[in-house]
Short mmCIF file of C-alpha atoms in Angstrom, two decimals:
data_model
loop_
_atom_site.label_atom_id
_atom_site.label_comp_id
_atom_site.label_asym_id
_atom_site.label_seq_id
_atom_site.Cartn_x
_atom_site.Cartn_y
_atom_site.Cartn_z
CA LYS A 1 -1.96 32.80 -24.43
CA ASN A 2 -2.26 30.10 -21.76
CA GLU A 3 -5.08 30.45 -19.30
CA VAL A 4 -2.61 29.81 -16.48
CA GLU A 5 0.87 31.33 -16.51
CA GLN A 6 3.62 30.58 -14.02
CA SER A 7 6.92 32.27 -13.36
CA PRO A 8 9.73 31.63 -13.20
CA GLN A 9 9.99 28.43 -15.21
CA ASN A 10 13.25 27.51 -13.49
CA LEU A 11 14.60 28.66 -10.16
CA THR A 12 17.85 27.75 -8.46
CA ALA A 13 18.60 28.97 -4.96
CA GLN A 14 20.79 28.26 -1.97
CA GLU A 15 19.55 26.46 1.09
CA GLY A 16 17.85 28.85 3.48
CA GLU A 17 16.68 31.33 0.88
CA PHE A 18 13.11 32.60 0.68
CA ILE A 19 11.41 31.33 -2.46
CA THR A 20 8.51 32.86 -4.38
CA ILE A 21 6.70 31.28 -7.31
CA ASN A 22 3.98 33.21 -9.11
CA CYS A 23 0.84 32.15 -10.92
CA SER A 24 -1.50 34.31 -12.99
CA TYR A 25 -4.74 33.21 -14.58
CA SER A 26 -7.04 34.84 -17.07
CA VAL A 27 -10.51 33.58 -16.14
CA GLY A 28 -12.77 33.65 -13.14
CA ILE A 29 -12.23 30.73 -10.82
CA SER A 30 -13.67 29.25 -7.65
CA ALA A 31 -10.34 28.04 -6.30
CA LEU A 32 -6.71 27.54 -7.18
CA HIS A 33 -4.47 24.58 -6.45
CA TRP A 34 -0.76 24.41 -5.78
CA LEU A 35 0.81 21.04 -6.52
CA GLN A 36 4.24 19.55 -6.03
CA GLN A 37 5.72 16.97 -8.39
CA HIS A 38 8.84 15.04 -7.46
CA PRO A 39 11.18 13.39 -9.98
CA GLY A 40 9.37 10.05 -9.69
CA GLY A 41 6.31 11.70 -11.22
CA GLY A 42 3.82 11.56 -8.38
CA ILE A 43 1.90 14.75 -7.63
CA VAL A 44 1.02 15.96 -4.16
CA SER A 45 -1.62 18.57 -3.45
CA LEU A 46 -0.14 21.36 -1.32
CA PHE A 47 -2.95 23.87 -1.13
CA MET A 48 -6.39 24.64 -2.42
CA LEU A 49 -7.37 28.23 -1.79
CA SER A 50 -10.10 30.58 -2.87
CA SER A 51 -9.14 33.69 -0.92
CA GLY A 52 -6.51 35.14 1.36
CA LYS A 53 -3.64 33.06 2.61
CA LYS A 54 -2.90 29.53 3.79
CA LYS A 55 0.13 28.25 5.63
CA HIS A 56 1.45 24.75 6.13
CA GLY A 57 4.81 24.42 7.77
CA ARG A 58 7.31 26.40 5.71
CA LEU A 59 4.91 26.79 2.80
CA ILE A 60 2.63 29.79 2.37
CA ALA A 61 0.15 30.33 -0.45
CA THR A 62 -1.66 33.57 -1.16
CA ILE A 63 -4.28 34.52 -3.69
CA ASN A 64 -5.69 37.83 -4.92
CA ILE A 65 -8.93 37.10 -6.72
CA GLN A 66 -9.32 40.64 -8.08
CA GLU A 67 -5.86 40.61 -9.61
CA LYS A 68 -6.13 36.95 -10.71
CA HIS A 69 -2.80 36.17 -9.12
CA SER A 70 -1.45 33.67 -6.63
CA SER A 71 1.95 33.13 -5.06
CA LEU A 72 3.60 30.19 -3.36
CA HIS A 73 6.32 31.00 -0.86
CA ILE A 74 8.82 28.69 0.78
CA THR A 75 10.63 29.95 3.84
CA ALA A 76 14.04 28.58 4.94
CA SER A 77 14.27 26.48 1.77
CA HIS A 78 15.91 23.07 1.95
CA PRO A 79 17.27 20.72 -0.73
CA ARG A 80 14.32 18.39 -0.13
CA ASP A 81 12.07 21.20 -1.45
CA SER A 82 13.59 20.61 -4.89
CA ALA A 83 10.70 19.65 -7.14
CA VAL A 84 8.40 21.01 -9.83
CA TYR A 85 5.65 23.25 -8.45
CA ILE A 86 2.48 23.56 -10.48
CA CYS A 87 -0.54 25.80 -10.10
CA ALA A 88 -3.86 24.63 -11.46
CA VAL A 89 -7.34 26.04 -11.73
CA PRO A 90 -10.64 24.25 -12.36
CA LEU A 91 -12.35 25.30 -15.57
CA ARG A 92 -15.08 23.90 -17.75
CA ALA A 93 -16.89 21.23 -15.78
CA GLN A 94 -14.27 21.11 -13.05
CA LYS A 95 -11.45 20.02 -15.34
CA LEU A 96 -8.11 21.32 -14.14
CA VAL A 97 -5.96 23.55 -16.30
CA PHE A 98 -2.30 23.59 -15.33
CA GLY A 99 0.48 26.10 -15.45
CA GLN A 100 3.71 25.09 -17.11
CA GLY A 101 5.34 24.36 -13.76
CA THR A 102 8.32 25.86 -11.98
CA ARG A 103 11.35 23.64 -11.58
CA LEU A 104 12.91 24.52 -8.22
CA THR A 105 16.41 23.41 -7.27
CA ILE A 106 17.75 24.15 -3.80
CA ASN A 107 21.49 23.68 -3.44
CA PRO A 108 23.03 22.82 -0.06
CA SER B 1 -8.89 13.80 1.12
CA ALA B 2 -8.82 10.81 -1.21
CA VAL B 3 -6.03 8.26 -1.37
CA ILE B 4 -5.39 7.07 -4.90
CA SER B 5 -3.38 3.97 -5.70
CA GLN B 6 -2.08 3.74 -9.24
CA LYS B 7 -0.20 0.88 -10.79
CA PRO B 8 2.13 0.03 -12.32
CA SER B 9 4.45 2.81 -11.20
CA ARG B 10 6.62 2.32 -14.24
CA ASP B 11 6.99 0.01 -17.21
CA ILE B 12 9.10 -0.46 -20.29
CA CYS B 13 7.10 -1.80 -23.22
CA GLN B 14 7.74 -2.88 -26.76
CA ARG B 15 6.22 -0.85 -29.55
CA GLY B 16 2.97 -2.27 -30.86
CA THR B 17 1.92 -3.68 -27.51
CA SER B 18 -0.66 -2.33 -25.03
CA LEU B 19 -0.45 -1.42 -21.35
CA THR B 20 -3.32 -1.11 -18.91
CA ILE B 21 -2.94 1.27 -15.98
CA GLN B 22 -5.14 0.88 -12.92
CA CYS B 23 -6.36 3.53 -10.53
CA GLN B 24 -8.04 2.64 -7.22
CA VAL B 25 -9.55 5.27 -4.91
CA ASP B 26 -10.24 4.67 -1.23
CA SER B 27 -13.66 6.36 -1.41
CA GLN B 28 -16.42 6.81 -3.94
CA VAL B 29 -15.83 9.73 -6.29
CA THR B 30 -17.99 11.23 -8.98
CA MET B 31 -15.36 12.00 -11.57
CA MET B 32 -12.03 10.45 -12.40
CA PHE B 33 -9.61 11.96 -14.86
CA TRP B 34 -6.70 10.60 -16.83
CA TYR B 35 -3.76 12.83 -17.75
CA ARG B 36 -0.65 12.50 -19.84
CA GLN B 37 2.56 14.36 -19.11
CA GLN B 38 5.08 14.22 -21.91
CA PRO B 39 8.75 14.82 -21.05
CA GLY B 40 9.32 18.39 -19.95
CA GLN B 41 5.69 19.33 -20.45
CA SER B 42 2.73 20.07 -18.22
CA LEU B 43 -0.23 17.77 -17.77
CA THR B 44 -2.72 17.28 -20.58
CA LEU B 45 -6.16 15.85 -19.93
CA ILE B 46 -6.85 12.70 -21.93
CA ALA B 47 -10.39 11.96 -20.82
CA THR B 48 -12.93 12.00 -18.02
CA ALA B 49 -13.93 8.54 -16.87
CA ASN B 50 -17.66 8.34 -16.23
CA GLN B 51 -19.18 5.58 -14.16
CA GLY B 52 -21.69 3.59 -16.16
CA SER B 53 -21.11 5.33 -19.47
CA GLU B 54 -18.41 5.94 -22.03
CA ALA B 55 -15.49 8.18 -21.18
CA THR B 56 -15.44 11.73 -22.48
CA TYR B 57 -12.30 12.35 -24.53
CA GLU B 58 -10.49 15.61 -25.08
CA SER B 59 -9.57 16.87 -28.51
CA GLY B 60 -6.70 14.85 -29.93
CA PHE B 61 -7.43 11.70 -27.95
CA VAL B 62 -9.55 8.81 -29.19
CA ILE B 63 -11.10 5.77 -27.62
CA ASP B 64 -9.33 3.31 -29.91
CA LYS B 65 -5.96 4.53 -28.70
CA PHE B 66 -6.86 5.13 -25.05
CA PRO B 67 -9.78 2.92 -24.02
CA ILE B 68 -10.99 3.63 -20.50
CA SER B 69 -13.11 1.60 -18.14
CA ARG B 70 -14.98 2.82 -15.06
CA PRO B 71 -16.87 -0.14 -13.63
CA ASN B 72 -17.68 1.54 -10.29
CA LEU B 73 -17.16 4.75 -8.31
CA THR B 74 -13.75 3.73 -6.92
CA PHE B 75 -11.89 2.21 -9.86
CA SER B 76 -10.81 3.02 -13.39
CA THR B 77 -8.36 1.76 -15.97
CA LEU B 78 -6.63 3.43 -18.89
CA THR B 79 -5.15 1.34 -21.69
CA VAL B 80 -2.49 2.74 -23.98
CA SER B 81 -2.92 0.73 -27.16
CA ASN B 82 -0.58 -0.10 -30.03
CA MET B 83 2.17 1.87 -28.38
CA SER B 84 4.89 3.83 -30.14
CA PRO B 85 7.88 5.69 -28.67
CA GLU B 86 5.80 8.89 -28.82
CA ASP B 87 3.59 7.42 -26.09
CA SER B 88 6.49 7.51 -23.62
CA SER B 89 5.12 9.75 -20.88
CA ILE B 90 3.91 9.84 -17.33
CA TYR B 91 0.24 8.93 -17.05
CA LEU B 92 -1.71 10.07 -13.99
CA CYS B 93 -5.21 9.63 -12.70
CA SER B 94 -6.97 12.10 -10.44
CA VAL B 95 -10.40 12.58 -8.92
CA GLY B 96 -13.01 15.32 -8.90
CA PRO B 97 -14.96 17.48 -9.01
CA GLY B 98 -12.99 20.31 -7.58
CA GLU B 99 -10.22 18.19 -6.07
CA ALA B 100 -6.56 17.88 -6.99
CA PHE B 101 -5.63 14.44 -5.70
CA PHE B 102 -3.48 12.34 -7.95
CA GLY B 103 -2.20 8.83 -8.19
CA GLN B 104 1.53 8.25 -8.00
CA GLY B 105 1.80 8.23 -11.78
CA THR B 106 2.88 5.59 -14.26
CA ARG B 107 6.16 6.30 -16.04
CA LEU B 108 5.89 4.55 -19.40
CA THR B 109 8.81 4.04 -21.74
CA VAL B 110 8.16 2.54 -25.16
CA VAL B 111 11.12 1.04 -26.97
#
């Protein structure tokens, strides 16, 4: 079993829909990262959170430390949100362990 | 936040040759990491680049295949040696500890 599990693996939605991506982890952590990877390969850090909720524009990330679960939400989704979203947690000397990624496609 | 410049952004190489990827950070960082992302897969850590000492490699990765340099606290290189088509991947550098800032990635195709 992977230490970090994401769901769904693939998600297709229509523009304007509310999107939720989930991430569960099996070990104690100090923080969790949400990352965005575009087709060119570059990765952008969206959030680092250790408790509660963070919001940036149309993106919201929440974490429940007790339940070892985090969610990434996108409100009013847009085709430019199409990307792979990855959650990652630091383990073992601060090395990051990654979920499998969620490939999001937003159709106009 | 750290700004990381990685180059080249992409390359097509002949099998048997080597490619060196560079990663420049705009501030001094303690740890730099090199990752490989094979097609359709998540990121796998290759090694941790340590300033002033040899890199620390993860299981399945060896120095002869992936030599790494870390001459100072802002710069590192990864060389992919004696390449084969199986080395076709995206290679990314990132910084730490505790951060999740990445370079733009190097998309390598070996033919």
